[in-house]
Amino acid sequence: MRGSMHKAVIVDDDHLNLRVLSAMLSQFGYEVFTAGTGSEGVDLVKEVQPDIVMMDLLMPFATLDGSAATRAIQETTQGAHIPIIAVSAADIQTIRDMINEGLFYDFIQKPITVEKLEALLE
């Protein structure tokens, strides 16, 4: 998934998380697009057609949380084959269950570090 000129969409309602993860992905050669809500993320994925999506699970003030936004992306032709990575501080087993159900490709736990991200992208 790693390489120059790949596109990534990050969906997170926390602006600091968006900035930090954007900076990290840029270091790994990604052109980064960000969305602050699940519904904005779904629209952005349709428009940008990224190589990877980093999806925050818990967005309490958004109309679509991370799980609902992921399902909406997967139901589109463009989004059906895009790896969607869950980004969360949630319980690891809960996230693993979602991966086993096919909802997410993989996950990264908050707080995100460059080392965790690099291991995920390899």
mmCIF file of N, CA and C in Angstrom:
data_model
loop_
_atom_site.group_PDB
_atom_site.id
_atom_site.type_symbol
_atom_site.label_atom_id
_atom_site.label_comp_id
_atom_site.label_asym_id
_atom_site.label_seq_id
_atom_site.Cartn_x
_atom_site.Cartn_y
_atom_site.Cartn_z
ATOM 1 N N MET A 1 0.817 -1.192 0.000
ATOM 2 C CA MET A 1 0.000 0.000 0.000
ATOM 3 C C MET A 1 0.865 1.262 0.000
ATOM 4 N N ARG A 2 2.121 1.107 0.237
ATOM 5 C CA ARG A 2 2.983 2.263 0.416
ATOM 6 C C ARG A 2 3.616 2.668 -0.898
ATOM 7 N N GLY A 3 3.813 3.946 -1.076
ATOM 8 C CA GLY A 3 4.509 4.376 -2.270
ATOM 9 C C GLY A 3 4.137 5.778 -2.662
ATOM 10 N N SER A 4 4.912 6.298 -3.567
ATOM 11 C CA SER A 4 4.714 7.683 -3.957
ATOM 12 C C SER A 4 3.478 7.817 -4.835
ATOM 13 N N MET A 5 2.798 8.925 -4.656
ATOM 14 C CA MET A 5 1.615 9.306 -5.418
ATOM 15 C C MET A 5 0.389 8.445 -5.142
ATOM 16 N N HIS A 6 0.399 7.689 -4.065
ATOM 17 C CA HIS A 6 -0.818 7.034 -3.645
ATOM 18 C C HIS A 6 -1.681 8.046 -2.919
ATOM 19 N N LYS A 7 -2.988 7.817 -2.934
ATOM 20 C CA LYS A 7 -3.922 8.732 -2.281
ATOM 21 C C LYS A 7 -4.526 8.070 -1.044
ATOM 22 N N ALA A 8 -4.664 8.868 0.011
ATOM 23 C CA ALA A 8 -5.280 8.399 1.253
ATOM 24 C C ALA A 8 -6.375 9.368 1.667
ATOM 25 N N VAL A 9 -7.465 8.815 2.175
ATOM 26 C CA VAL A 9 -8.519 9.628 2.784
ATOM 27 C C VAL A 9 -8.525 9.293 4.270
ATOM 28 N N ILE A 10 -8.504 10.343 5.085
ATOM 29 C CA ILE A 10 -8.596 10.180 6.530
ATOM 30 C C ILE A 10 -9.940 10.761 6.961
ATOM 31 N N VAL A 11 -10.691 9.988 7.742
ATOM 32 C CA VAL A 11 -11.980 10.451 8.250
ATOM 33 C C VAL A 11 -11.899 10.438 9.773
ATOM 34 N N ASP A 12 -11.988 11.632 10.359
ATOM 35 C CA ASP A 12 -11.902 11.759 11.814
ATOM 36 C C ASP A 12 -12.531 13.085 12.216
ATOM 37 N N ASP A 13 -13.285 13.090 13.303
ATOM 38 C CA ASP A 13 -13.915 14.327 13.754
ATOM 39 C C ASP A 13 -12.999 15.179 14.634
ATOM 40 N N ASP A 14 -11.816 14.682 14.932
ATOM 41 C CA ASP A 14 -10.851 15.420 15.740
ATOM 42 C C ASP A 14 -9.802 16.047 14.817
ATOM 43 N N HIS A 15 -9.780 17.387 14.782
ATOM 44 C CA HIS A 15 -8.885 18.090 13.855
ATOM 45 C C HIS A 15 -7.412 17.829 14.142
ATOM 46 N N LEU A 16 -7.056 17.648 15.401
ATOM 47 C CA LEU A 16 -5.665 17.340 15.735
ATOM 48 C C LEU A 16 -5.271 15.977 15.171
ATOM 49 N N ASN A 17 -6.144 14.987 15.336
ATOM 50 C CA ASN A 17 -5.873 13.661 14.768
ATOM 51 C C ASN A 17 -5.719 13.730 13.254
ATOM 52 N N LEU A 18 -6.565 14.528 12.603
ATOM 53 C CA LEU A 18 -6.459 14.689 11.149
ATOM 54 C C LEU A 18 -5.097 15.253 10.762
ATOM 55 N N ARG A 19 -4.650 16.276 11.471
ATOM 56 C CA ARG A 19 -3.360 16.909 11.139
ATOM 57 C C ARG A 19 -2.191 15.963 11.371
ATOM 58 N N VAL A 20 -2.206 15.269 12.503
ATOM 59 C CA VAL A 20 -1.104 14.369 12.848
ATOM 60 C C VAL A 20 -1.028 13.212 11.850
ATOM 61 N N LEU A 21 -2.147 12.568 11.593
ATOM 62 C CA LEU A 21 -2.151 11.435 10.671
ATOM 63 C C LEU A 21 -1.842 11.881 9.244
ATOM 64 N N SER A 22 -2.316 13.061 8.859
ATOM 65 C CA SER A 22 -1.995 13.609 7.528
ATOM 66 C C SER A 22 -0.497 13.792 7.370
ATOM 67 N N ALA A 23 0.134 14.365 8.381
ATOM 68 C CA ALA A 23 1.580 14.591 8.324
ATOM 69 C C ALA A 23 2.330 13.264 8.219
ATOM 70 N N MET A 24 1.897 12.274 8.980
ATOM 71 C CA MET A 24 2.562 10.966 8.943
ATOM 72 C C MET A 24 2.406 10.301 7.578
ATOM 73 N N LEU A 25 1.189 10.294 7.052
ATOM 74 C CA LEU A 25 0.968 9.663 5.748
ATOM 75 C C LEU A 25 1.718 10.396 4.639
ATOM 76 N N SER A 26 1.803 11.701 4.742
ATOM 77 C CA SER A 26 2.565 12.470 3.756
ATOM 78 C C SER A 26 4.029 12.060 3.759
ATOM 79 N N GLN A 27 4.559 11.774 4.939
ATOM 80 C CA GLN A 27 5.949 11.310 5.047
ATOM 81 C C GLN A 27 6.160 10.014 4.278
ATOM 82 N N PHE A 28 5.117 9.210 4.178
ATOM 83 C CA PHE A 28 5.210 7.928 3.481
ATOM 84 C C PHE A 28 4.804 8.030 2.015
ATOM 85 N N GLY A 29 4.685 9.247 1.511
ATOM 86 C CA GLY A 29 4.456 9.444 0.084
ATOM 87 C C GLY A 29 3.001 9.492 -0.347
ATOM 88 N N TYR A 30 2.085 9.652 0.579
ATOM 89 C CA TYR A 30 0.668 9.716 0.227
ATOM 90 C C TYR A 30 0.208 11.148 -0.004
ATOM 91 N N GLU A 31 -0.642 11.321 -0.982
ATOM 92 C CA GLU A 31 -1.388 12.562 -1.138
ATOM 93 C C GLU A 31 -2.617 12.377 -0.250
ATOM 94 N N VAL A 32 -2.811 13.278 0.705
ATOM 95 C CA VAL A 32 -3.810 13.081 1.752
ATOM 96 C C VAL A 32 -5.003 14.016 1.583
ATOM 97 N N PHE A 33 -6.190 13.450 1.759
ATOM 98 C CA PHE A 33 -7.454 14.187 1.743
ATOM 99 C C PHE A 33 -8.137 13.890 3.069
ATOM 100 N N THR A 34 -8.794 14.890 3.663
ATOM 101 C CA THR A 34 -9.394 14.681 4.978
ATOM 102 C C THR A 34 -10.875 15.047 4.995
ATOM 103 N N ALA A 35 -11.578 14.367 5.885
ATOM 104 C CA ALA A 35 -13.004 14.628 6.102
ATOM 105 C C ALA A 35 -13.258 14.601 7.603
ATOM 106 N N GLY A 36 -14.137 15.492 8.071
ATOM 107 C CA GLY A 36 -14.431 15.603 9.486
ATOM 108 C C GLY A 36 -15.641 14.825 9.962
ATOM 109 N N THR A 37 -16.391 14.241 9.017
ATOM 110 C CA THR A 37 -17.555 13.425 9.386
ATOM 111 C C THR A 37 -17.600 12.186 8.492
ATOM 112 N N GLY A 38 -18.381 11.206 8.927
ATOM 113 C CA GLY A 38 -18.526 9.993 8.128
ATOM 114 C C GLY A 38 -19.145 10.256 6.775
ATOM 115 N N SER A 39 -20.176 11.111 6.735
ATOM 116 C CA SER A 39 -20.833 11.380 5.450
ATOM 117 C C SER A 39 -19.906 12.138 4.499
ATOM 118 N N GLU A 40 -19.112 13.081 5.036
ATOM 119 C CA GLU A 40 -18.117 13.762 4.190
ATOM 120 C C GLU A 40 -17.092 12.756 3.671
ATOM 121 N N GLY A 41 -16.722 11.817 4.515
ATOM 122 C CA GLY A 41 -15.764 10.785 4.118
ATOM 123 C C GLY A 41 -16.272 9.926 2.977
ATOM 124 N N VAL A 42 -17.538 9.535 3.055
ATOM 125 C CA VAL A 42 -18.136 8.726 1.982
ATOM 126 C C VAL A 42 -18.090 9.497 0.659
ATOM 127 N N ASP A 43 -18.493 10.763 0.705
ATOM 128 C CA ASP A 43 -18.468 11.591 -0.514
ATOM 129 C C ASP A 43 -17.052 11.775 -1.038
ATOM 130 N N LEU A 44 -16.098 11.986 -0.140
ATOM 131 C CA LEU A 44 -14.712 12.200 -0.545
ATOM 132 C C LEU A 44 -14.118 10.952 -1.181
ATOM 133 N N VAL A 45 -14.433 9.789 -0.644
ATOM 134 C CA VAL A 45 -13.935 8.536 -1.223
ATOM 135 C C VAL A 45 -14.466 8.374 -2.649
ATOM 136 N N LYS A 46 -15.736 8.683 -2.859
ATOM 137 C CA LYS A 46 -16.312 8.600 -4.210
ATOM 138 C C LYS A 46 -15.589 9.538 -5.173
ATOM 139 N N GLU A 47 -15.254 10.738 -4.694
ATOM 140 C CA GLU A 47 -14.619 11.746 -5.529
ATOM 141 C C GLU A 47 -13.141 11.442 -5.798
ATOM 142 N N VAL A 48 -12.403 11.071 -4.764
ATOM 143 C CA VAL A 48 -10.947 10.925 -4.845
ATOM 144 C C VAL A 48 -10.520 9.537 -5.306
ATOM 145 N N GLN A 49 -11.292 8.518 -4.976
ATOM 146 C CA GLN A 49 -10.957 7.122 -5.244
ATOM 147 C C GLN A 49 -9.556 6.792 -4.722
ATOM 148 N N PRO A 50 -9.391 6.847 -3.389
ATOM 149 C CA PRO A 50 -8.080 6.660 -2.777
ATOM 150 C C PRO A 50 -7.608 5.210 -2.805
ATOM 151 N N ASP A 51 -6.349 5.048 -2.465
ATOM 152 C CA ASP A 51 -5.757 3.717 -2.352
ATOM 153 C C ASP A 51 -5.981 3.123 -0.969
ATOM 154 N N ILE A 52 -6.264 4.000 -0.002
ATOM 155 C CA ILE A 52 -6.476 3.566 1.376
ATOM 156 C C ILE A 52 -7.354 4.600 2.087
ATOM 157 N N VAL A 53 -8.142 4.107 3.048
ATOM 158 C CA VAL A 53 -8.964 4.989 3.883
ATOM 159 C C VAL A 53 -8.621 4.688 5.338
ATOM 160 N N MET A 54 -8.370 5.746 6.104
ATOM 161 C CA MET A 54 -8.147 5.632 7.542
ATOM 162 C C MET A 54 -9.418 6.165 8.202
ATOM 163 N N MET A 55 -10.172 5.288 8.875
ATOM 164 C CA MET A 55 -11.506 5.637 9.376
ATOM 165 C C MET A 55 -11.562 5.593 10.904
ATOM 166 N N ASP A 56 -11.799 6.746 11.524
ATOM 167 C CA ASP A 56 -12.037 6.797 12.960
ATOM 168 C C ASP A 56 -13.359 6.083 13.233
ATOM 169 N N LEU A 57 -13.380 5.248 14.255
ATOM 170 C CA LEU A 57 -14.609 4.518 14.557
ATOM 171 C C LEU A 57 -15.632 5.372 15.292
ATOM 172 N N LEU A 58 -15.170 6.138 16.268
ATOM 173 C CA LEU A 58 -16.091 6.872 17.129
ATOM 174 C C LEU A 58 -16.137 8.341 16.745
ATOM 175 N N MET A 59 -17.224 8.722 16.120
ATOM 176 C CA MET A 59 -17.469 10.124 15.781
ATOM 177 C C MET A 59 -18.853 10.462 16.312
ATOM 178 N N PRO A 60 -18.935 10.766 17.613
ATOM 179 C CA PRO A 60 -20.235 10.875 18.278
ATOM 180 C C PRO A 60 -21.167 11.964 17.753
ATOM 181 N N PHE A 61 -20.624 13.020 17.186
ATOM 182 C CA PHE A 61 -21.485 14.122 16.737
ATOM 183 C C PHE A 61 -21.754 14.072 15.234
ATOM 184 N N ALA A 62 -21.304 13.023 14.576
ATOM 185 C CA ALA A 62 -21.504 12.892 13.136
ATOM 186 C C ALA A 62 -22.771 12.091 12.864
ATOM 187 N N THR A 63 -23.352 12.296 11.691
ATOM 188 C CA THR A 63 -24.548 11.534 11.327
ATOM 189 C C THR A 63 -24.197 10.082 11.039
ATOM 190 N N LEU A 64 -22.989 9.834 10.555
ATOM 191 C CA LEU A 64 -22.514 8.461 10.326
ATOM 192 C C LEU A 64 -21.263 8.245 11.163
ATOM 193 N N ASP A 65 -21.256 7.200 12.001
ATOM 194 C CA ASP A 65 -20.019 6.870 12.706
ATOM 195 C C ASP A 65 -19.115 6.090 11.757
ATOM 196 N N GLY A 66 -17.962 5.681 12.236
ATOM 197 C CA GLY A 66 -16.993 5.004 11.381
ATOM 198 C C GLY A 66 -17.498 3.704 10.765
ATOM 199 N N SER A 67 -18.223 2.924 11.533
ATOM 200 C CA SER A 67 -18.750 1.656 11.010
ATOM 201 C C SER A 67 -19.784 1.897 9.912
ATOM 202 N N ALA A 68 -20.693 2.833 10.154
ATOM 203 C CA ALA A 68 -21.735 3.128 9.162
ATOM 204 C C ALA A 68 -21.125 3.736 7.901
ATOM 205 N N ALA A 69 -20.154 4.623 8.061
ATOM 206 C CA ALA A 69 -19.497 5.224 6.896
ATOM 207 C C ALA A 69 -18.740 4.164 6.102
ATOM 208 N N THR A 70 -18.099 3.239 6.803
ATOM 209 C CA THR A 70 -17.375 2.160 6.123
ATOM 210 C C THR A 70 -18.336 1.300 5.305
ATOM 211 N N ARG A 71 -19.467 0.949 5.895
ATOM 212 C CA ARG A 71 -20.464 0.156 5.154
ATOM 213 C C ARG A 71 -20.945 0.916 3.911
ATOM 214 N N ALA A 72 -21.174 2.213 4.059
ATOM 215 C CA ALA A 72 -21.629 3.027 2.922
ATOM 216 C C ALA A 72 -20.574 3.066 1.817
ATOM 217 N N ILE A 73 -19.309 3.162 2.192
ATOM 218 C CA ILE A 73 -18.224 3.150 1.193
ATOM 219 C C ILE A 73 -18.159 1.802 0.499
ATOM 220 N N GLN A 74 -18.238 0.731 1.263
ATOM 221 C CA GLN A 74 -18.132 -0.612 0.691
ATOM 222 C C GLN A 74 -19.282 -0.941 -0.251
ATOM 223 N N GLU A 75 -20.411 -0.273 -0.083
ATOM 224 C CA GLU A 75 -21.563 -0.520 -0.947
ATOM 225 C C GLU A 75 -21.451 0.188 -2.297
ATOM 226 N N THR A 76 -20.481 1.092 -2.435
ATOM 227 C CA THR A 76 -20.295 1.785 -3.709
ATOM 228 C C THR A 76 -19.353 0.988 -4.599
ATOM 229 N N THR A 77 -19.490 1.169 -5.881
ATOM 230 C CA THR A 77 -18.602 0.495 -6.829
ATOM 231 C C THR A 77 -17.164 0.904 -6.591
ATOM 232 N N GLN A 78 -16.930 2.214 -6.389
ATOM 233 C CA GLN A 78 -15.570 2.711 -6.195
ATOM 234 C C GLN A 78 -14.962 2.210 -4.887
ATOM 235 N N GLY A 79 -15.771 2.067 -3.871
ATOM 236 C CA GLY A 79 -15.247 1.749 -2.544
ATOM 237 C C GLY A 79 -15.178 0.283 -2.199
ATOM 238 N N ALA A 80 -15.710 -0.560 -3.041
ATOM 239 C CA ALA A 80 -15.808 -1.983 -2.724
ATOM 240 C C ALA A 80 -14.455 -2.645 -2.483
ATOM 241 N N HIS A 81 -13.398 -2.159 -3.131
ATOM 242 C CA HIS A 81 -12.096 -2.825 -3.028
ATOM 243 C C HIS A 81 -11.026 -1.971 -2.365
ATOM 244 N N ILE A 82 -11.416 -0.848 -1.772
ATOM 245 C CA ILE A 82 -10.452 0.023 -1.112
ATOM 246 C C ILE A 82 -10.239 -0.479 0.318
ATOM 247 N N PRO A 83 -8.976 -0.719 0.713
ATOM 248 C CA PRO A 83 -8.741 -1.127 2.098
ATOM 249 C C PRO A 83 -9.090 0.013 3.057
ATOM 250 N N ILE A 84 -9.928 -0.306 4.037
ATOM 251 C CA ILE A 84 -10.330 0.675 5.033
ATOM 252 C C ILE A 84 -9.752 0.234 6.373
ATOM 253 N N ILE A 85 -8.951 1.128 6.952
ATOM 254 C CA ILE A 85 -8.266 0.853 8.201
ATOM 255 C C ILE A 85 -9.027 1.532 9.338
ATOM 256 N N ALA A 86 -9.405 0.763 10.351
ATOM 257 C CA ALA A 86 -10.063 1.326 11.525
ATOM 258 C C ALA A 86 -9.010 2.034 12.379
ATOM 259 N N VAL A 87 -9.318 3.248 12.780
ATOM 260 C CA VAL A 87 -8.438 4.027 13.652
ATOM 261 C C VAL A 87 -9.219 4.283 14.922
ATOM 262 N N SER A 88 -8.731 3.739 16.046
ATOM 263 C CA SER A 88 -9.544 3.854 17.248
ATOM 264 C C SER A 88 -8.749 3.559 18.508
ATOM 265 N N ALA A 89 -9.281 4.051 19.607
ATOM 266 C CA ALA A 89 -8.762 3.692 20.925
ATOM 267 C C ALA A 89 -9.651 2.612 21.540
ATOM 268 N N ALA A 90 -10.584 2.090 20.746
ATOM 269 C CA ALA A 90 -11.531 1.077 21.226
ATOM 270 C C ALA A 90 -10.812 -0.228 21.555
ATOM 271 N N ASP A 91 -11.529 -1.090 22.235
ATOM 272 C CA ASP A 91 -11.037 -2.401 22.607
ATOM 273 C C ASP A 91 -10.565 -3.171 21.367
ATOM 274 N N ILE A 92 -9.377 -3.746 21.442
ATOM 275 C CA ILE A 92 -8.784 -4.455 20.301
ATOM 276 C C ILE A 92 -9.674 -5.602 19.833
ATOM 277 N N GLN A 93 -10.272 -6.343 20.764
ATOM 278 C CA GLN A 93 -11.101 -7.480 20.365
ATOM 279 C C GLN A 93 -12.318 -7.040 19.570
ATOM 280 N N THR A 94 -12.908 -5.922 19.952
ATOM 281 C CA THR A 94 -14.053 -5.388 19.209
ATOM 282 C C THR A 94 -13.649 -5.098 17.770
ATOM 283 N N ILE A 95 -12.504 -4.479 17.601
ATOM 284 C CA ILE A 95 -12.022 -4.150 16.258
ATOM 285 C C ILE A 95 -11.683 -5.423 15.490
ATOM 286 N N ARG A 96 -11.054 -6.389 16.148
ATOM 287 C CA ARG A 96 -10.736 -7.665 15.468
ATOM 288 C C ARG A 96 -12.011 -8.358 14.998
ATOM 289 N N ASP A 97 -13.064 -8.287 15.805
ATOM 290 C CA ASP A 97 -14.342 -8.881 15.393
ATOM 291 C C ASP A 97 -14.851 -8.202 14.121
ATOM 292 N N MET A 98 -14.722 -6.878 14.046
ATOM 293 C CA MET A 98 -15.152 -6.144 12.850
ATOM 294 C C MET A 98 -14.312 -6.526 11.634
ATOM 295 N N ILE A 99 -13.022 -6.758 11.840
ATOM 296 C CA ILE A 99 -12.152 -7.197 10.739
ATOM 297 C C ILE A 99 -12.580 -8.589 10.275
ATOM 298 N N ASN A 100 -12.827 -9.486 11.224
ATOM 299 C CA ASN A 100 -13.254 -10.848 10.885
ATOM 300 C C ASN A 100 -14.583 -10.862 10.136
ATOM 301 N N GLU A 101 -15.436 -9.869 10.410
ATOM 302 C CA GLU A 101 -16.715 -9.758 9.705
ATOM 303 C C GLU A 101 -16.548 -9.119 8.332
ATOM 304 N N GLY A 102 -15.323 -8.692 8.009
ATOM 305 C CA GLY A 102 -15.066 -8.090 6.706
ATOM 306 C C GLY A 102 -15.333 -6.597 6.644
ATOM 307 N N LEU A 103 -15.590 -5.972 7.789
ATOM 308 C CA LEU A 103 -15.891 -4.545 7.778
ATOM 309 C C LEU A 103 -14.631 -3.722 7.529
ATOM 310 N N PHE A 104 -13.531 -4.095 8.177
ATOM 311 C CA PHE A 104 -12.282 -3.358 8.013
ATOM 312 C C PHE A 104 -11.186 -4.277 7.513
ATOM 313 N N TYR A 105 -10.234 -3.694 6.806
ATOM 314 C CA TYR A 105 -9.074 -4.423 6.297
ATOM 315 C C TYR A 105 -8.088 -4.696 7.429
ATOM 316 N N ASP A 106 -7.879 -3.688 8.280
ATOM 317 C CA ASP A 106 -6.940 -3.776 9.389
ATOM 318 C C ASP A 106 -7.268 -2.655 10.360
ATOM 319 N N PHE A 107 -6.453 -2.487 11.398
ATOM 320 C CA PHE A 107 -6.695 -1.414 12.351
ATOM 321 C C PHE A 107 -5.372 -0.865 12.870
ATOM 322 N N ILE A 108 -5.452 0.346 13.378
ATOM 323 C CA ILE A 108 -4.335 0.957 14.076
ATOM 324 C C ILE A 108 -4.912 1.614 15.315
ATOM 325 N N GLN A 109 -4.273 1.370 16.450
ATOM 326 C CA GLN A 109 -4.784 1.912 17.714
ATOM 327 C C GLN A 109 -4.223 3.285 18.005
ATOM 328 N N LYS A 110 -5.073 4.145 18.548
ATOM 329 C CA LYS A 110 -4.635 5.448 19.025
ATOM 330 C C LYS A 110 -3.980 5.253 20.387
ATOM 331 N N PRO A 111 -2.978 5.991 20.741
ATOM 332 C CA PRO A 111 -2.359 7.047 19.948
ATOM 333 C C PRO A 111 -1.509 6.456 18.820
ATOM 334 N N ILE A 112 -1.598 7.085 17.678
ATOM 335 C CA ILE A 112 -0.873 6.614 16.497
ATOM 336 C C ILE A 112 0.555 7.132 16.556
ATOM 337 N N THR A 113 1.488 6.238 16.253
ATOM 338 C CA THR A 113 2.892 6.623 16.172
ATOM 339 C C THR A 113 3.376 6.343 14.751
ATOM 340 N N VAL A 114 4.475 6.954 14.385
ATOM 341 C CA VAL A 114 5.064 6.708 13.067
ATOM 342 C C VAL A 114 5.411 5.230 12.926
ATOM 343 N N GLU A 115 5.896 4.619 14.000
ATOM 344 C CA GLU A 115 6.273 3.200 13.955
ATOM 345 C C GLU A 115 5.073 2.294 13.698
ATOM 346 N N LYS A 116 3.940 2.580 14.380
ATOM 347 C CA LYS A 116 2.730 1.779 14.161
ATOM 348 C C LYS A 116 2.236 1.931 12.723
ATOM 349 N N LEU A 117 2.263 3.159 12.232
ATOM 350 C CA LEU A 117 1.784 3.423 10.873
ATOM 351 C C LEU A 117 2.694 2.764 9.850
ATOM 352 N N GLU A 118 3.978 2.857 10.060
ATOM 353 C CA GLU A 118 4.929 2.246 9.114
ATOM 354 C C GLU A 118 4.726 0.732 9.051
ATOM 355 N N ALA A 119 4.539 0.093 10.213
ATOM 356 C CA ALA A 119 4.306 -1.348 10.243
ATOM 357 C C ALA A 119 3.023 -1.716 9.513
ATOM 358 N N LEU A 120 2.007 -0.902 9.637
ATOM 359 C CA LEU A 120 0.731 -1.151 8.964
ATOM 360 C C LEU A 120 0.851 -1.016 7.454
ATOM 361 N N LEU A 121 1.603 -0.029 6.993
ATOM 362 C CA LEU A 121 1.695 0.260 5.566
ATOM 363 C C LEU A 121 2.622 -0.666 4.802
ATOM 364 N N GLU A 122 3.450 -1.413 5.501
ATOM 365 C CA GLU A 122 4.400 -2.301 4.816
ATOM 366 C C GLU A 122 3.748 -3.535 4.276
#
